[in-house]
Tab-separated table of C-alpha atoms in Angstrom:
chain	number	residue	atom	x	y	z
A	1	UNK	CA	-5.666	9.925	3.355
A	2	UNK	CA	-7.899	6.964	2.682
A	3	UNK	CA	-10.285	4.880	4.722
A	4	UNK	CA	-10.464	1.233	3.729
A	5	UNK	CA	-13.174	-1.238	4.653
A	6	UNK	CA	-12.614	-4.952	4.293
A	7	UNK	CA	-15.221	-7.677	4.441
A	8	UNK	CA	-15.366	-10.125	6.048
A	9	UNK	CA	-13.190	-9.305	9.032
A	10	UNK	CA	-12.753	-12.998	9.731
A	11	UNK	CA	-13.987	-16.340	8.496
A	12	UNK	CA	-13.533	-20.032	9.073
A	13	UNK	CA	-13.749	-22.055	5.869
A	14	UNK	CA	-13.670	-25.675	4.852
A	15	UNK	CA	-10.758	-26.855	2.752
A	16	UNK	CA	-11.520	-27.019	-0.946
A	17	UNK	CA	-13.871	-24.058	-0.850
A	18	UNK	CA	-13.248	-20.466	-1.954
A	19	UNK	CA	-13.610	-17.162	-0.160
A	20	UNK	CA	-13.939	-13.721	-1.717
A	21	UNK	CA	-12.679	-10.757	0.280
A	22	UNK	CA	-13.962	-7.300	-0.522
A	23	UNK	CA	-12.081	-4.033	-0.218
A	24	UNK	CA	-13.864	-0.698	-0.405
A	25	UNK	CA	-12.043	2.647	-0.359
A	26	UNK	CA	-13.609	5.998	0.433
A	27	UNK	CA	-11.810	7.741	-2.420
A	28	UNK	CA	-10.689	6.926	-5.942
A	29	UNK	CA	-7.259	5.367	-6.088
A	30	UNK	CA	-5.230	4.103	-8.991
A	31	UNK	CA	-3.331	1.315	-7.313
A	32	UNK	CA	-4.643	-1.216	-4.856
A	33	UNK	CA	-2.563	-3.945	-3.301
A	34	UNK	CA	-3.328	-7.261	-1.654
A	35	UNK	CA	-0.994	-8.562	1.046
A	36	UNK	CA	-0.870	-11.759	3.052
A	37	UNK	CA	0.417	-12.040	6.594
A	38	UNK	CA	0.930	-15.620	7.631
A	39	UNK	CA	1.143	-16.439	11.329
A	40	UNK	CA	4.349	-15.086	12.818
A	41	UNK	CA	5.562	-13.766	9.489
A	42	UNK	CA	5.843	-10.506	7.643
A	43	UNK	CA	3.406	-8.995	5.186
A	44	UNK	CA	3.960	-10.355	1.702
A	45	UNK	CA	2.589	-8.709	-1.404
A	46	UNK	CA	0.302	-10.999	-3.396
A	47	UNK	CA	-0.567	-8.723	-6.282
A	48	UNK	CA	-1.163	-5.185	-7.471
A	49	UNK	CA	-4.597	-4.409	-8.860
A	50	UNK	CA	-5.022	-1.520	-11.253
A	51	UNK	CA	-8.409	-0.534	-12.575
A	52	UNK	CA	-8.955	-1.537	-16.147
A	53	UNK	CA	-6.121	-4.012	-16.383
A	54	UNK	CA	-5.226	-7.449	-15.129
A	55	UNK	CA	-3.625	-7.703	-11.748
A	56	UNK	CA	0.133	-8.094	-11.529
A	57	UNK	CA	1.136	-11.024	-9.357
A	58	UNK	CA	4.293	-11.401	-7.326
A	59	UNK	CA	6.523	-14.406	-7.528
A	60	UNK	CA	4.887	-17.405	-5.903
A	61	UNK	CA	1.319	-16.203	-6.421
A	62	UNK	CA	-0.863	-17.091	-9.415
A	63	UNK	CA	-4.144	-15.860	-10.773
A	64	UNK	CA	-5.828	-19.258	-10.614
A	65	UNK	CA	-5.287	-19.405	-6.865
A	66	UNK	CA	-5.862	-15.716	-6.082
A	67	UNK	CA	-8.113	-14.178	-8.728
A	68	UNK	CA	-8.562	-10.449	-8.297
A	69	UNK	CA	-11.185	-8.108	-9.636
A	70	UNK	CA	-10.917	-4.333	-9.870
A	71	UNK	CA	-14.133	-3.102	-11.433
A	72	UNK	CA	-13.691	0.559	-10.492
A	73	UNK	CA	-11.402	3.003	-8.706
A	74	UNK	CA	-12.842	2.399	-5.231
A	75	UNK	CA	-13.338	-1.353	-5.040
A	76	UNK	CA	-11.470	-4.628	-5.406
A	77	UNK	CA	-11.941	-8.261	-4.480
A	78	UNK	CA	-9.470	-11.023	-3.770
A	79	UNK	CA	-10.614	-14.633	-3.961
A	80	UNK	CA	-8.715	-17.380	-2.210
A	81	UNK	CA	-9.559	-20.465	-4.264
A	82	UNK	CA	-9.565	-24.151	-3.405
A	83	UNK	CA	-8.385	-23.380	0.093
A	84	UNK	CA	-6.102	-25.525	2.185
A	85	UNK	CA	-4.976	-25.034	5.800
A	86	UNK	CA	-1.792	-23.404	4.477
A	87	UNK	CA	-3.941	-20.513	3.273
A	88	UNK	CA	-4.835	-19.650	6.850
A	89	UNK	CA	-3.590	-16.116	7.144
A	90	UNK	CA	-4.529	-12.471	7.430
A	91	UNK	CA	-5.237	-10.876	4.071
A	92	UNK	CA	-4.866	-7.111	3.823
A	93	UNK	CA	-5.962	-4.613	1.255
A	94	UNK	CA	-3.805	-1.534	0.791
A	95	UNK	CA	-3.972	1.605	-1.302
A	96	UNK	CA	-1.605	4.380	-2.180
A	97	UNK	CA	-2.976	7.876	-2.637
A	98	UNK	CA	-0.954	9.785	-5.181
A	99	UNK	CA	1.873	8.513	-7.322
A	100	UNK	CA	5.067	9.217	-5.460
A	101	UNK	CA	6.381	10.078	-2.048
A	102	UNK	CA	3.316	8.956	-0.269
A	103	UNK	CA	2.324	6.372	2.237
A	104	UNK	CA	0.245	3.237	1.942
A	105	UNK	CA	-3.029	2.883	3.813
A	106	UNK	CA	-4.295	-0.462	5.011
A	107	UNK	CA	-7.595	-2.094	5.712
A	108	UNK	CA	-8.148	-3.877	9.010
A	109	UNK	CA	-7.509	-7.226	7.377
A	110	UNK	CA	-9.422	-10.454	6.955
A	111	UNK	CA	-8.410	-13.260	9.268
A	112	UNK	CA	-8.956	-16.522	7.417
A	113	UNK	CA	-8.824	-19.934	9.053
A	114	UNK	CA	-9.082	-22.999	6.843
A	115	UNK	CA	-10.074	-26.226	8.553
B	1	UNK	CA	16.572	-10.352	-3.347
B	2	UNK	CA	15.399	-7.255	-1.536
B	3	UNK	CA	14.650	-7.861	2.113
B	4	UNK	CA	14.032	-6.105	5.392
B	5	UNK	CA	15.323	-7.422	8.708
B	6	UNK	CA	13.977	-6.481	12.089
B	7	UNK	CA	16.342	-7.533	14.796
B	8	UNK	CA	13.926	-8.270	17.606
B	9	UNK	CA	10.736	-10.265	17.329
B	10	UNK	CA	9.595	-9.586	20.886
B	11	UNK	CA	10.518	-6.737	23.203
B	12	UNK	CA	9.288	-6.301	26.759
B	13	UNK	CA	9.804	-2.996	28.533
B	14	UNK	CA	8.618	-1.196	31.606
B	15	UNK	CA	6.959	2.183	31.292
B	16	UNK	CA	9.400	5.089	30.943
B	17	UNK	CA	12.105	2.849	29.524
B	18	UNK	CA	13.750	3.858	26.276
B	19	UNK	CA	13.023	1.981	23.095
B	20	UNK	CA	15.078	1.233	20.040
B	21	UNK	CA	13.910	-1.192	17.376
B	22	UNK	CA	16.375	-2.155	14.702
B	23	UNK	CA	15.648	-2.294	10.988
B	24	UNK	CA	18.067	-3.104	8.189
B	25	UNK	CA	17.323	-3.478	4.509
B	26	UNK	CA	19.103	-4.892	1.520
B	27	UNK	CA	18.845	-2.641	-1.501
B	28	UNK	CA	21.622	-0.606	-2.994
B	29	UNK	CA	19.619	2.175	-4.564
B	30	UNK	CA	17.456	5.010	-3.330
B	31	UNK	CA	14.708	3.965	-0.964
B	32	UNK	CA	11.717	5.323	0.849
B	33	UNK	CA	11.462	4.029	4.420
B	34	UNK	CA	8.498	3.584	6.723
B	35	UNK	CA	7.569	2.427	10.175
B	36	UNK	CA	4.031	1.163	10.647
B	37	UNK	CA	2.341	0.249	13.918
B	38	UNK	CA	-0.524	-2.124	14.556
B	39	UNK	CA	-2.261	-1.717	17.893
B	40	UNK	CA	-4.209	-4.729	19.169
B	41	UNK	CA	-7.343	-5.198	17.091
B	42	UNK	CA	-6.619	-2.267	14.821
B	43	UNK	CA	-5.296	-1.789	11.311
B	44	UNK	CA	-1.797	-0.827	10.304
B	45	UNK	CA	-1.065	2.862	10.788
B	46	UNK	CA	1.864	4.933	9.644
B	47	UNK	CA	4.199	6.067	12.430
B	48	UNK	CA	6.715	7.921	10.314
B	49	UNK	CA	8.342	7.967	6.931
B	50	UNK	CA	11.554	9.023	5.251
B	51	UNK	CA	11.786	10.135	1.652
B	52	UNK	CA	14.732	12.514	1.544
B	53	UNK	CA	16.431	15.310	3.460
B	54	UNK	CA	17.119	15.227	7.190
B	55	UNK	CA	17.869	11.591	8.065
B	56	UNK	CA	16.349	12.050	11.522
B	57	UNK	CA	12.630	11.756	11.091
B	58	UNK	CA	10.061	12.556	13.729
B	59	UNK	CA	6.716	10.796	13.722
B	60	UNK	CA	3.591	10.654	15.777
B	61	UNK	CA	3.386	9.870	19.502
B	62	UNK	CA	6.993	10.846	20.211
B	63	UNK	CA	8.583	8.308	17.906
B	64	UNK	CA	11.568	9.094	15.729
B	65	UNK	CA	13.792	7.154	13.364
B	66	UNK	CA	17.213	7.724	11.916
B	67	UNK	CA	18.198	6.756	8.407
B	68	UNK	CA	21.850	5.753	8.215
B	69	UNK	CA	22.559	5.129	4.556
B	70	UNK	CA	25.991	3.611	5.103
B	71	UNK	CA	24.495	1.003	7.414
B	72	UNK	CA	21.306	0.444	5.404
B	73	UNK	CA	19.445	1.026	8.653
B	74	UNK	CA	16.335	2.849	9.791
B	75	UNK	CA	16.031	2.260	13.529
B	76	UNK	CA	12.981	3.379	15.459
B	77	UNK	CA	13.384	5.112	18.812
B	78	UNK	CA	11.331	6.536	21.610
B	79	UNK	CA	12.952	7.975	24.750
B	80	UNK	CA	10.198	6.956	27.152
B	81	UNK	CA	7.574	4.353	26.298
B	82	UNK	CA	4.059	4.182	27.653
B	83	UNK	CA	1.739	1.267	28.243
B	84	UNK	CA	-0.283	2.480	25.239
B	85	UNK	CA	2.712	1.817	22.979
B	86	UNK	CA	2.054	-1.900	23.297
B	87	UNK	CA	1.686	-2.957	19.672
B	88	UNK	CA	3.407	-4.619	16.768
B	89	UNK	CA	5.833	-2.490	14.786
B	90	UNK	CA	6.732	-3.060	11.153
B	91	UNK	CA	9.583	-1.555	9.191
B	92	UNK	CA	8.945	-1.257	5.454
B	93	UNK	CA	11.019	-0.245	2.475
B	94	UNK	CA	9.950	0.956	-0.938
B	95	UNK	CA	12.830	0.416	-3.350
B	96	UNK	CA	13.175	3.348	-5.680
B	97	UNK	CA	11.260	6.568	-5.431
B	98	UNK	CA	9.121	6.461	-8.528
B	99	UNK	CA	5.560	5.478	-9.264
B	100	UNK	CA	5.235	1.791	-8.367
B	101	UNK	CA	4.742	1.672	-4.639
B	102	UNK	CA	5.444	-1.905	-3.684
B	103	UNK	CA	6.439	-2.171	-0.023
B	104	UNK	CA	8.735	-4.788	1.423
B	105	UNK	CA	8.033	-5.437	5.071
B	106	UNK	CA	10.104	-6.730	7.916
B	107	UNK	CA	8.768	-9.554	10.076
B	108	UNK	CA	7.587	-7.172	12.752
B	109	UNK	CA	8.498	-6.581	16.397
B	110	UNK	CA	5.932	-7.199	19.067
B	111	UNK	CA	6.368	-4.689	21.896
B	112	UNK	CA	4.819	-5.202	25.303
B	113	UNK	CA	5.043	-2.342	27.790
B	114	UNK	CA	4.303	-3.138	31.401
B	115	UNK	CA	2.958	-0.467	33.756
């Protein structure tokens, strides 16, 4: 299993500013994932972050808007850049332990409100 | 495009009632299937998972789900719900069974159980 800590748990930000969300895992994991859950909607994968390589972004998400760092096997950050009210959402960090036939573990999420 | 549909967005039940939450996915190949639960104020937790074998899967807290390949379905059931089952439930699909563990989530079903 894995225990994931996300910081901050919530924040209210002014439009045009940026917020960096941190994700710390209690064990080394190869793959870390960042999801977004907009109000009333499903979780949507933003990107996959592997240590030592650039993040892989899903369709509709770009590095300039959501830069990701993955400096080691237990830590990652997601930055939401130049925020607008449409970025108001819950952002979740997730990890998979092992390569196949395993479950994903989730952090408690960061609730972001952009005003 | 791959997608996951959850039939009910909101379900209200009385304690001891039976529960069935529908989940259908669109993907023609082999899949891994999951149900996650999010209790109020807590992070996503795995309820149960299906990888292969017996299509009737038993999870924690008395939940079970049945994989019906011909119907592309993975419905969640519980014979008698409790007030503590009040939560949001997410069906998720991982297309393919190999290394990359991207999950596709349904929109979620919010369950309220009244005493």
